[in-house]
Structure formats: structure tokens, C-alpha cells
Amino acid sequence: MITFEAVTKRYAGGTVAVDHLDLEIPDGQTMVLVGPSGCGKTTSLRMINRLIEPSSGRILLDGQDVAASNPAELRRGIGYVIQQSGLFPHRTIEDNIATVPLLIGWKKARARSRSRELMTLVGLDEDLARRYPYQLSGGQQQRVGVARALAADPPVLLMDEPFSAVDPIVRATLQDELIKLQAELHKTIVLVTHDVEEAIKVGDQVAIFRPGGRIAQVDAPERLLAAPADSYVENFLGFDRGIRRLSFLAASGLSLDDRAVVDDEDTSAAEAAQVAREAGEGWVLVADGGRKPLGWASADDLEAQPAGSRAGEARLEPYGHTFSVRTDSLRAALDATVLSRAGRAVGVDEDGRVIGVTSYERLRVAIHAAERAADAAAGRGAAGSATSGGTPSGGAASPGAAADGAAPAGRAG
């Protein structure tokens, strides 16, 4: 959909913001441009809709040179989301969203109907339609900004640090909403951020810029984490990239054990202790009659209970949180294991019922198996891979590729 061909932006004083940029942004995918301040990522984004003109090179949009387009018409066909939303303060929310449809000749009734439709799509109550931007929270205003960019159904959406002005909790929610929207709409999205965590979370492809406006590596997030091109990329990604890579490996490949699970809190304490001992465990997971987890009881504590005591009456240690075997990632399973006093994590089905428990050793086996499968898939995809910015793209496996045909892991897991 979007192609940069040897694009350079040089300012009058001699400063080079972007240096011979070659980059292909696939149709229907989210490409994230990430890097330190002053590396040229925002300049690159703004050259797509001609807010900034390149000094040399070409930018093609669906095969057509954008330099041959009328700038105003070009921008009306490209959604644009900026920091702090950039809403018109004197217009209502529905009229803000309807801005571009009205500019291109839609009737007011149709434009407002589209506004209400998009408010629902981005998670805004229709009761907010007649309010003004100052009456909304920062997160709500940013949702309005996204809705306005989508109003005329553009094939391309440019997002310039769209969530940087909101608090971390709202930011995470907006990122999740963007992922959900993209799964439904399949727009070609170019998003600029300085936050590598955001890039890894929302991008189908991530382009890491070096200072001086050159690309260090373009790849799928999972491949970036697994195989940084050089020390610059490795340092930029951070020391915990191995943990973050687990977000792309599915928990469904885990081997679970239910031998140390008591699925009725009315089971006698003595019997529960025996279950733990026979399983070779120092803890037993106590669940209710519906197999919903209640907590961990130590075998020693259960054996110390008075005769006739029930397992549910013993001191139960919290299990931290569960993980969904079908939809969560190995990162979620590892986190649950770390937070568990028993050093065991509880895997559940869609209804929250216990399927089994895992351990550090089981996690280690699953991680290695999933990594081998992902590396093998990447090796198959690497054949004939293109080069972008002087760095091989690497033929990435799809995010969430896991062992034994497991379903892809959710990025947020």
C-alpha cells in the first residue's frame, strides 16, 4: 500500500531528518515506526500525507506517487490521529467526527449518523454526541480522534504518538481497542511511537530507526525480540526482551497436571493431604464444587488440621491469578507462576474452571518447544526475504506462533 523509495528529508541548515529511506508498508497491516527523539519517524509519517515534503525520493500510495496528488484531496483520503486528539473545541463530538465527511460533500444527516456509528465502534456512549471536547476525559477525547480519522472510511490511517498524552491505564485500554479495531477493519496503519512496549504490542511490523533517519531493522515483533539485527537494536529493545517474547508463544502448548487438585472444598483435610503426597507435591489446589480455584493448601498444614476438618477450612494461600489455557500466552502463565506462593500456576478454561496446574519445569519445556517451532517457521519464511533500510527483514513467523499447532497467543497475555 505505501512504499518509500530512497526518501531523504534535508532541511535548509543541512540537518538530515530522514536519510535514503526504503520501506514497504503492507496493505492491511499496522506498521509501527519507533526510535529515539529526532530519529526521523514523525517526519517519515508526515511525508506520507504531504504535511512535509521530501527533499528527494518518492513515496507511493497504492502505486501512485503522492507528489502528483493534490495535498488537500490526499489528506481527506487518509485518516490522521495526533497527540491530545486535536479536536475542534467549538464543535460537538458528533460534528468533530463528521468533519471530513462534510468536507467531501456528505449530507449532514448522513455524516452525523456515521458519527454515532463510529462512537459505538470506538467504545463511546452515544449520549456524549452533543457534548464538547472539554467535557470529556483525555481517553475519551483520544477515542473521538480515532473515530474522526475513520469517519470517511479511509484505507490508510496515520497515527502520530496517539496515546502518549494519557495515563498508563487508559493508554493500555486504547492500545487494546486499536488492536480490536484493526482486527475488524484491516486498515493500513502507520503509527509513530517512542515506546518500544507499545510498538511490540500493536505492530504487525516494527521499523526501528537509528539517529540520523536510517532504519536499523524492520521485522515482526516476535522476530525482533528473538533476533535483533545488532547491538543497537538489542539495547533499544531492552534487557527483558526474552520475557516479552513469551507474549507471542501460546500457553496451549503447556503440559498441565491435575493430580494435586481437590475439586471440592468439603473434601476432608486428611484426604487432601494424601492427594498432595501421592502427587509428590507440597501443596494442593483446593477448588469449589464447580471446579473454580479457591487457593493453595500446604500438605503440612492439612495434616495438622483437627480430625474431621475439611480442606476448605485450612489456611488457603492465594493463587495470584489464573491463565486461560486456550487464549493466553506463556508470559501470562509465567507471571501467574511467579505470583503463586506454591510456585504453580492455575490453568483454566473459558468458564474459569481448573484444567490443571503448571510449574517452572513444565514452563521451561514448553518455552523451548515453542521457540524451536517459531524459529523453524521463521526459517521457512526467510527464503527470498526482502531487505529494508539495509537490514534483512527476516521472514517473520506470525505473532503468537507456538508449538504443536497451538493457537496464537494474545499479545496482551
Tab-separated table of C-alpha atoms in Angstrom:
chain	number	residue	atom	x	y	z
A	1	MET	CA	0.000	0.000	0.000
A	2	ILE	CA	2.767	2.508	0.954
A	3	THR	CA	6.317	2.456	-0.408
A	4	PHE	CA	9.246	4.735	0.406
A	5	GLU	CA	11.873	4.762	-2.339
A	6	ALA	CA	15.199	6.364	-1.331
A	7	VAL	CA	13.372	9.141	0.503
A	8	THR	CA	15.506	11.857	2.086
A	9	LYS	CA	14.463	14.954	4.018
A	10	ARG	CA	17.180	17.566	4.392
A	11	TYR	CA	16.471	20.949	5.972
A	12	ALA	CA	17.963	24.288	4.965
A	13	GLY	CA	20.639	24.265	7.663
A	14	GLY	CA	21.920	20.913	6.411
A	15	THR	CA	20.216	18.750	9.045
A	16	VAL	CA	19.177	15.387	7.629
A	17	ALA	CA	15.972	14.147	9.277
A	18	VAL	CA	15.469	11.108	7.025
A	19	ASP	CA	18.290	9.557	5.040
A	20	HIS	CA	17.602	7.438	1.916
A	21	LEU	CA	14.658	5.614	3.470
A	22	ASP	CA	13.475	2.453	1.704
A	23	LEU	CA	10.433	0.919	3.349
A	24	GLU	CA	7.387	-1.081	2.284
A	25	ILE	CA	4.240	-0.931	4.420
A	26	PRO	CA	1.952	-3.853	3.543
A	27	ASP	CA	-1.727	-3.402	2.797
A	28	GLY	CA	-3.984	-4.010	5.789
A	29	GLN	CA	-1.204	-4.197	8.387
A	30	THR	CA	-0.043	-1.992	11.247
A	31	MET	CA	3.490	-0.684	10.760
A	32	VAL	CA	4.986	0.980	13.837
A	33	LEU	CA	7.846	3.457	13.466
A	34	VAL	CA	9.808	3.575	16.699
A	35	GLY	CA	13.063	5.119	17.804
A	36	PRO	CA	14.630	7.852	19.934
A	37	SER	CA	13.654	11.513	19.648
A	38	GLY	CA	14.914	13.167	16.477
A	39	CYS	CA	15.394	9.938	14.515
A	40	GLY	CA	13.014	10.899	11.683
A	41	LYS	CA	10.000	8.717	12.446
A	42	THR	CA	7.455	11.569	12.659
A	43	THR	CA	8.986	13.263	9.616
A	44	SER	CA	8.570	9.995	7.702
A	45	LEU	CA	4.924	9.744	8.747
A	46	ARG	CA	4.131	13.337	7.743
A	47	MET	CA	5.687	12.925	4.331
A	48	ILE	CA	3.019	10.317	3.521
A	49	ASN	CA	0.212	12.919	3.602
A	50	ARG	CA	2.498	15.753	2.430
A	51	LEU	CA	2.480	17.737	5.640
A	52	ILE	CA	6.230	17.614	4.995
A	53	GLU	CA	7.695	17.370	1.503
A	54	PRO	CA	10.696	15.091	0.903
A	55	SER	CA	13.916	16.571	-0.468
A	56	SER	CA	14.397	13.578	-2.758
A	57	GLY	CA	12.992	10.139	-3.450
A	58	ARG	CA	9.406	9.007	-3.916
A	59	ILE	CA	6.526	7.889	-1.710
A	60	LEU	CA	3.972	5.681	-3.441
A	61	LEU	CA	0.452	5.214	-2.128
A	62	ASP	CA	-1.225	2.255	-3.810
A	63	GLY	CA	1.283	2.591	-6.637
A	64	GLN	CA	0.772	6.323	-7.180
A	65	ASP	CA	3.363	8.986	-6.342
A	66	VAL	CA	1.840	11.174	-3.621
A	67	ALA	CA	3.735	14.174	-5.048
A	68	ALA	CA	1.360	14.071	-8.029
A	69	SER	CA	-1.722	14.361	-5.767
A	70	ASN	CA	-3.484	17.498	-4.618
A	71	PRO	CA	-2.414	17.790	-0.945
A	72	ALA	CA	-5.899	18.652	0.357
A	73	GLU	CA	-7.540	15.794	-1.523
A	74	LEU	CA	-4.780	13.429	-0.466
A	75	ARG	CA	-5.277	14.271	3.215
A	76	ARG	CA	-9.043	13.832	3.031
A	77	GLY	CA	-8.460	10.257	1.928
A	78	ILE	CA	-6.036	9.477	4.766
A	79	GLY	CA	-7.075	9.268	8.426
A	80	TYR	CA	-4.804	11.207	10.773
A	81	VAL	CA	-4.628	10.903	14.567
A	82	ILE	CA	-2.301	13.088	16.652
A	83	GLN	CA	-1.383	13.558	20.302
A	84	GLN	CA	-4.126	15.030	22.507
A	85	SER	CA	-6.636	14.343	19.709
A	86	GLY	CA	-6.562	17.860	18.146
A	87	LEU	CA	-10.346	18.257	18.349
A	88	PHE	CA	-12.119	21.485	17.438
A	89	PRO	CA	-13.165	22.918	20.825
A	90	HIS	CA	-16.182	24.819	19.434
A	91	ARG	CA	-17.741	21.755	17.780
A	92	THR	CA	-19.721	18.969	19.401
A	93	ILE	CA	-18.314	15.463	19.455
A	94	GLU	CA	-20.537	14.268	16.620
A	95	ASP	CA	-19.615	17.290	14.496
A	96	ASN	CA	-15.920	16.786	15.196
A	97	ILE	CA	-16.185	13.205	13.941
A	98	ALA	CA	-18.176	14.339	10.895
A	99	THR	CA	-15.531	16.882	9.807
A	100	VAL	CA	-14.110	15.044	6.792
A	101	PRO	CA	-17.402	13.551	5.533
A	102	LEU	CA	-18.873	17.069	5.487
A	103	LEU	CA	-15.815	18.412	3.673
A	104	ILE	CA	-16.187	15.845	0.903
A	105	GLY	CA	-19.881	16.606	0.419
A	106	TRP	CA	-21.870	14.270	2.640
A	107	LYS	CA	-25.303	15.444	3.808
A	108	LYS	CA	-25.316	16.485	7.451
A	109	ALA	CA	-27.781	13.759	8.482
A	110	ARG	CA	-25.638	11.053	6.893
A	111	ALA	CA	-22.446	12.456	8.438
A	112	ARG	CA	-23.960	12.587	11.914
A	113	SER	CA	-25.317	9.055	11.538
A	114	ARG	CA	-21.801	7.946	10.661
A	115	SER	CA	-20.532	9.774	13.759
A	116	ARG	CA	-22.905	7.841	16.021
A	117	GLU	CA	-21.909	4.574	14.361
A	118	LEU	CA	-18.221	5.281	14.931
A	119	MET	CA	-18.764	6.353	18.530
A	120	THR	CA	-20.119	2.881	19.205
A	121	LEU	CA	-17.212	1.320	17.311
A	122	VAL	CA	-14.578	3.088	19.447
A	123	GLY	CA	-16.411	2.473	22.727
A	124	LEU	CA	-18.073	5.852	23.335
A	125	ASP	CA	-21.611	6.243	24.662
A	126	GLU	CA	-23.907	7.967	22.166
A	127	ASP	CA	-25.041	10.278	24.987
A	128	LEU	CA	-21.724	12.080	24.538
A	129	ALA	CA	-22.521	13.079	20.950
A	130	ARG	CA	-23.784	16.584	21.794
A	131	ARG	CA	-21.075	17.371	24.309
A	132	TYR	CA	-17.932	19.383	23.637
A	133	PRO	CA	-14.339	18.159	23.914
A	134	TYR	CA	-13.682	19.919	27.243
A	135	GLN	CA	-16.487	17.849	28.789
A	136	LEU	CA	-14.690	14.559	28.027
A	137	SER	CA	-11.744	12.854	29.680
A	138	GLY	CA	-8.401	12.600	27.885
A	139	GLY	CA	-9.019	8.991	26.971
A	140	GLN	CA	-12.482	9.798	25.605
A	141	GLN	CA	-11.080	12.651	23.543
A	142	GLN	CA	-8.479	10.337	22.050
A	143	ARG	CA	-11.219	7.876	21.077
A	144	VAL	CA	-13.012	10.739	19.346
A	145	GLY	CA	-9.801	11.479	17.464
A	146	VAL	CA	-9.636	7.895	16.230
A	147	ALA	CA	-13.319	7.969	15.248
A	148	ARG	CA	-12.803	11.227	13.317
A	149	ALA	CA	-9.884	9.679	11.417
A	150	LEU	CA	-12.078	6.723	10.433
A	151	ALA	CA	-15.153	8.778	9.502
A	152	ALA	CA	-14.768	8.711	5.696
A	153	ASP	CA	-13.558	5.085	5.783
A	154	PRO	CA	-10.018	5.825	4.554
A	155	PRO	CA	-7.827	2.875	3.556
A	156	VAL	CA	-4.832	4.436	5.352
A	157	LEU	CA	-4.605	5.645	8.945
A	158	LEU	CA	-1.630	7.690	10.195
A	159	MET	CA	-1.186	7.888	13.974
A	160	ASP	CA	1.432	10.205	15.482
A	161	GLU	CA	2.045	9.174	19.109
A	162	PRO	CA	-1.738	8.937	19.549
A	163	PHE	CA	-1.779	7.657	23.145
A	164	SER	CA	1.228	9.387	24.694
A	165	ALA	CA	-0.805	12.112	26.432
A	166	VAL	CA	-2.949	9.780	28.563
A	167	ASP	CA	-2.165	7.856	31.741
A	168	PRO	CA	-0.763	4.291	31.532
A	169	ILE	CA	-4.045	2.531	32.353
A	170	VAL	CA	-6.024	4.453	29.726
A	171	ARG	CA	-3.156	4.034	27.286
A	172	ALA	CA	-3.224	0.248	27.642
A	173	THR	CA	-7.001	0.269	27.101
A	174	LEU	CA	-6.692	2.390	23.961
A	175	GLN	CA	-3.973	0.098	22.613
A	176	ASP	CA	-6.265	-2.890	23.151
A	177	GLU	CA	-9.083	-1.040	21.375
A	178	LEU	CA	-6.808	-0.300	18.417
A	179	ILE	CA	-5.837	-3.970	18.129
A	180	LYS	CA	-9.512	-4.960	18.231
A	181	LEU	CA	-10.476	-2.315	15.656
A	182	GLN	CA	-7.708	-3.363	13.304
A	183	ALA	CA	-8.771	-6.997	13.518
A	184	GLU	CA	-12.194	-5.862	12.294
A	185	LEU	CA	-11.298	-3.106	9.823
A	186	HIS	CA	-7.919	-4.193	8.340
A	187	LYS	CA	-6.706	-0.668	7.618
A	188	THR	CA	-3.163	0.129	6.561
A	189	ILE	CA	-1.915	1.840	9.715
A	190	VAL	CA	1.346	3.706	10.223
A	191	LEU	CA	1.866	4.521	13.908
A	192	VAL	CA	4.702	6.547	15.398
A	193	THR	CA	5.767	5.996	18.996
A	194	HIS	CA	8.854	6.338	21.166
A	195	ASP	CA	7.604	3.478	23.378
A	196	VAL	CA	9.013	0.113	22.341
A	197	GLU	CA	6.452	-1.718	24.516
A	198	GLU	CA	3.651	-0.072	22.532
A	199	ALA	CA	5.383	-0.918	19.265
A	200	ILE	CA	5.714	-4.589	20.210
A	201	LYS	CA	2.114	-4.748	21.389
A	202	VAL	CA	0.240	-3.156	18.475
A	203	GLY	CA	2.505	-3.645	15.442
A	204	ASP	CA	2.298	-6.345	12.790
A	205	GLN	CA	5.635	-4.967	11.641
A	206	VAL	CA	8.014	-2.676	13.542
A	207	ALA	CA	10.621	-0.394	11.983
A	208	ILE	CA	13.323	0.662	14.445
A	209	PHE	CA	15.028	3.925	13.458
A	210	ARG	CA	18.579	4.943	14.258
A	211	PRO	CA	19.507	8.566	14.995
A	212	GLY	CA	20.069	10.265	11.652
A	213	GLY	CA	16.955	8.936	9.960
A	214	ARG	CA	18.055	5.445	8.951
A	215	ILE	CA	16.332	2.154	9.722
A	216	ALA	CA	18.169	-0.370	11.869
A	217	GLN	CA	15.719	-3.266	11.439
A	218	VAL	CA	12.222	-3.975	10.126
A	219	ASP	CA	10.556	-7.140	11.318
A	220	ALA	CA	7.592	-8.702	13.058
A	221	PRO	CA	7.666	-8.037	16.816
A	222	GLU	CA	8.352	-11.656	17.736
A	223	ARG	CA	11.323	-11.808	15.367
A	224	LEU	CA	12.706	-8.503	16.642
A	225	LEU	CA	12.703	-9.902	20.163
A	226	ALA	CA	14.175	-13.218	19.078
A	227	ALA	CA	16.843	-11.962	16.662
A	228	PRO	CA	17.915	-8.304	16.971
A	229	ALA	CA	19.980	-7.243	13.957
A	230	ASP	CA	22.768	-5.681	16.026
A	231	SER	CA	23.688	-4.273	19.433
A	232	TYR	CA	21.806	-1.017	18.779
A	233	VAL	CA	18.526	-2.890	18.251
A	234	GLU	CA	19.254	-5.195	21.178
A	235	ASN	CA	19.892	-2.259	23.519
A	236	PHE	CA	16.855	-0.389	22.233
A	237	LEU	CA	14.580	-3.374	22.892
A	238	GLY	CA	15.851	-3.688	26.464
A	239	PHE	CA	17.216	-6.400	28.710
A	240	ASP	CA	13.850	-8.132	29.284
A	241	ARG	CA	13.132	-8.914	25.633
A	242	GLY	CA	13.222	-12.652	26.375
A	243	ILE	CA	10.317	-12.286	28.797
A	244	ARG	CA	8.401	-10.095	26.347
A	245	ARG	CA	8.872	-12.660	23.601
A	246	LEU	CA	6.785	-15.081	25.657
A	247	SER	CA	3.744	-12.908	24.822
A	248	PHE	CA	3.908	-14.421	21.322
A	249	LEU	CA	4.081	-18.043	22.466
A	250	ALA	CA	0.780	-19.726	23.261
A	251	ALA	CA	0.006	-21.285	26.642
A	252	SER	CA	-1.969	-24.005	24.878
A	253	GLY	CA	1.300	-25.884	24.349
A	254	LEU	CA	1.775	-26.316	28.101
A	255	SER	CA	1.585	-29.706	29.734
A	256	LEU	CA	-0.720	-29.445	32.784
A	257	ASP	CA	-1.132	-31.763	35.760
A	258	ASP	CA	-4.337	-32.110	37.807
A	259	ARG	CA	-3.149	-34.770	40.260
A	260	ALA	CA	-2.678	-32.182	43.034
A	261	VAL	CA	-6.141	-30.655	42.616
A	262	VAL	CA	-9.002	-31.216	45.064
A	263	ASP	CA	-12.199	-30.200	43.309
A	264	ASP	CA	-14.446	-29.922	46.370
A	265	GLU	CA	-13.656	-27.810	49.421
A	266	ASP	CA	-15.691	-30.261	51.521
A	267	THR	CA	-13.073	-32.959	50.928
A	268	SER	CA	-11.504	-33.913	54.261
A	269	ALA	CA	-8.210	-32.258	55.112
A	270	ALA	CA	-6.604	-35.679	55.604
A	271	GLU	CA	-7.704	-36.814	52.157
A	272	ALA	CA	-6.470	-33.577	50.563
A	273	ALA	CA	-3.085	-34.037	52.241
A	274	GLN	CA	-2.912	-37.555	50.882
A	275	VAL	CA	-3.658	-36.236	47.365
A	276	ALA	CA	-0.684	-33.873	47.664
A	277	ARG	CA	1.646	-36.576	48.971
A	278	GLU	CA	0.668	-39.070	46.254
A	279	ALA	CA	1.324	-36.400	43.618
A	280	GLY	CA	4.725	-35.741	45.164
A	281	GLU	CA	3.770	-32.144	45.903
A	282	GLY	CA	3.979	-29.991	48.990
A	283	TRP	CA	0.807	-28.121	48.015
A	284	VAL	CA	-2.655	-28.991	46.808
A	285	LEU	CA	-5.009	-26.679	44.910
A	286	VAL	CA	-8.430	-26.519	46.553
A	287	ALA	CA	-11.346	-25.789	44.199
A	288	ASP	CA	-15.067	-25.457	44.848
A	289	GLY	CA	-17.744	-27.855	43.632
A	290	GLY	CA	-17.800	-26.077	40.271
A	291	ARG	CA	-14.029	-26.596	39.929
A	292	LYS	CA	-13.321	-22.876	40.393
A	293	PRO	CA	-9.995	-22.355	42.232
A	294	LEU	CA	-10.087	-21.184	45.872
A	295	GLY	CA	-6.423	-21.320	46.887
A	296	TRP	CA	-3.399	-23.438	47.738
A	297	ALA	CA	-3.202	-25.504	50.931
A	298	SER	CA	0.131	-26.887	52.104
A	299	ALA	CA	0.256	-30.598	52.816
A	300	ASP	CA	1.833	-29.891	56.212
A	301	ASP	CA	-0.993	-27.554	57.208
A	302	LEU	CA	-3.630	-30.004	56.042
A	303	GLU	CA	-2.066	-32.799	58.125
A	304	ALA	CA	-2.039	-30.528	61.163
A	305	GLN	CA	-5.790	-29.885	60.972
A	306	PRO	CA	-8.053	-31.453	63.631
A	307	ALA	CA	-9.712	-34.727	62.762
A	308	GLY	CA	-12.849	-34.205	60.668
A	309	SER	CA	-11.664	-30.874	59.220
A	310	ARG	CA	-12.432	-30.014	55.615
A	311	ALA	CA	-9.860	-28.911	53.066
A	312	GLY	CA	-11.673	-25.606	52.639
A	313	GLU	CA	-11.161	-24.841	56.333
A	314	ALA	CA	-7.373	-24.955	56.057
A	315	ARG	CA	-5.362	-21.796	55.510
A	316	LEU	CA	-5.524	-21.191	51.774
A	317	GLU	CA	-2.768	-19.207	50.130
A	318	PRO	CA	-3.888	-17.007	47.188
A	319	TYR	CA	-3.102	-18.337	43.741
A	320	GLY	CA	-2.304	-14.883	42.337
A	321	HIS	CA	-4.191	-15.135	39.064
A	322	THR	CA	-5.163	-17.864	36.648
A	323	PHE	CA	-4.331	-18.068	32.958
A	324	SER	CA	-6.549	-19.197	30.110
A	325	VAL	CA	-5.090	-22.297	28.505
A	326	ARG	CA	-6.790	-21.554	25.181
A	327	THR	CA	-6.184	-17.817	24.735
A	328	ASP	CA	-3.334	-16.654	26.980
A	329	SER	CA	0.405	-16.647	26.347
A	330	LEU	CA	3.322	-18.289	28.095
A	331	ARG	CA	4.125	-14.862	29.536
A	332	ALA	CA	0.776	-14.893	31.350
A	333	ALA	CA	1.457	-18.411	32.595
A	334	LEU	CA	4.931	-17.431	33.808
A	335	ASP	CA	3.580	-14.363	35.580
A	336	ALA	CA	0.930	-16.479	37.319
A	337	THR	CA	3.621	-18.943	38.401
A	338	VAL	CA	5.854	-16.215	39.825
A	339	LEU	CA	2.960	-14.743	41.816
A	340	SER	CA	1.877	-18.095	43.241
A	341	ARG	CA	3.117	-18.951	46.722
A	342	ALA	CA	3.139	-22.577	45.651
A	343	GLY	CA	5.292	-21.922	42.577
A	344	ARG	CA	2.476	-23.379	40.497
A	345	ALA	CA	0.099	-21.589	38.121
A	346	VAL	CA	-3.542	-22.499	37.584
A	347	GLY	CA	-4.694	-23.056	34.003
A	348	VAL	CA	-8.435	-22.615	33.421
A	349	ASP	CA	-10.946	-22.992	30.598
A	350	GLU	CA	-13.186	-20.259	29.166
A	351	ASP	CA	-15.536	-20.561	32.155
A	352	GLY	CA	-12.762	-20.279	34.756
A	353	ARG	CA	-12.780	-23.967	35.682
A	354	VAL	CA	-9.498	-25.585	36.609
A	355	ILE	CA	-7.921	-27.680	33.855
A	356	GLY	CA	-4.639	-28.274	35.651
A	357	VAL	CA	-1.560	-26.642	37.089
A	358	THR	CA	1.875	-25.949	35.675
A	359	SER	CA	5.311	-25.479	37.165
A	360	TYR	CA	8.603	-23.808	36.307
A	361	GLU	CA	9.899	-27.036	34.828
A	362	ARG	CA	6.825	-27.521	32.642
A	363	LEU	CA	7.114	-23.883	31.535
A	364	ARG	CA	10.762	-24.390	30.617
A	365	VAL	CA	9.902	-27.371	28.421
A	366	ALA	CA	7.007	-25.510	26.743
A	367	ILE	CA	9.095	-22.378	26.132
A	368	HIS	CA	11.893	-24.319	24.463
A	369	ALA	CA	9.457	-26.281	22.316
A	370	ALA	CA	7.596	-23.129	21.256
A	371	GLU	CA	10.846	-21.310	20.455
A	372	ARG	CA	12.040	-24.178	18.290
A	373	ALA	CA	8.739	-24.191	16.402
A	374	ALA	CA	8.814	-20.408	15.928
A	375	ASP	CA	12.432	-20.470	14.756
A	376	ALA	CA	11.651	-23.257	12.289
A	377	ALA	CA	8.681	-21.292	10.924
A	378	ALA	CA	10.825	-18.168	10.629
A	379	GLY	CA	13.494	-20.128	8.778
A	380	ARG	CA	10.923	-21.287	6.228
A	381	GLY	CA	9.604	-17.740	5.827
A	382	ALA	CA	13.045	-16.222	5.428
A	383	ALA	CA	13.586	-17.658	1.970
A	384	GLY	CA	13.562	-14.780	-0.512
A	385	SER	CA	13.002	-12.167	2.196
A	386	ALA	CA	13.402	-8.535	1.173
A	387	THR	CA	15.852	-6.031	2.553
A	388	SER	CA	14.620	-2.783	4.053
A	389	GLY	CA	16.886	0.027	5.120
A	390	GLY	CA	19.907	-2.218	4.579
A	391	THR	CA	18.729	-4.831	7.110
A	392	PRO	CA	17.138	-8.208	6.251
A	393	SER	CA	13.510	-8.372	7.274
A	394	GLY	CA	13.988	-11.923	8.424
A	395	GLY	CA	10.782	-13.507	7.161
A	396	ALA	CA	8.958	-13.371	10.474
A	397	ALA	CA	6.676	-16.029	11.817
A	398	SER	CA	3.178	-14.857	12.566
A	399	PRO	CA	2.876	-13.306	16.045
A	400	GLY	CA	1.871	-15.974	18.510
A	401	ALA	CA	3.303	-18.926	16.591
A	402	ALA	CA	3.572	-21.771	19.063
A	403	ALA	CA	4.495	-25.408	19.377
A	404	ASP	CA	2.366	-28.340	18.286
A	405	GLY	CA	-0.070	-26.256	16.258
A	406	ALA	CA	-1.201	-24.278	19.278
A	407	ALA	CA	-3.455	-21.296	18.749
A	408	PRO	CA	-1.709	-17.919	18.600
A	409	ALA	CA	-1.263	-16.223	21.939
A	410	GLY	CA	-2.957	-12.902	22.593
A	411	ARG	CA	-0.479	-10.030	22.642
A	412	ALA	CA	-1.781	-8.676	25.907
A	413	GLY	CA	-1.258	-12.012	27.694
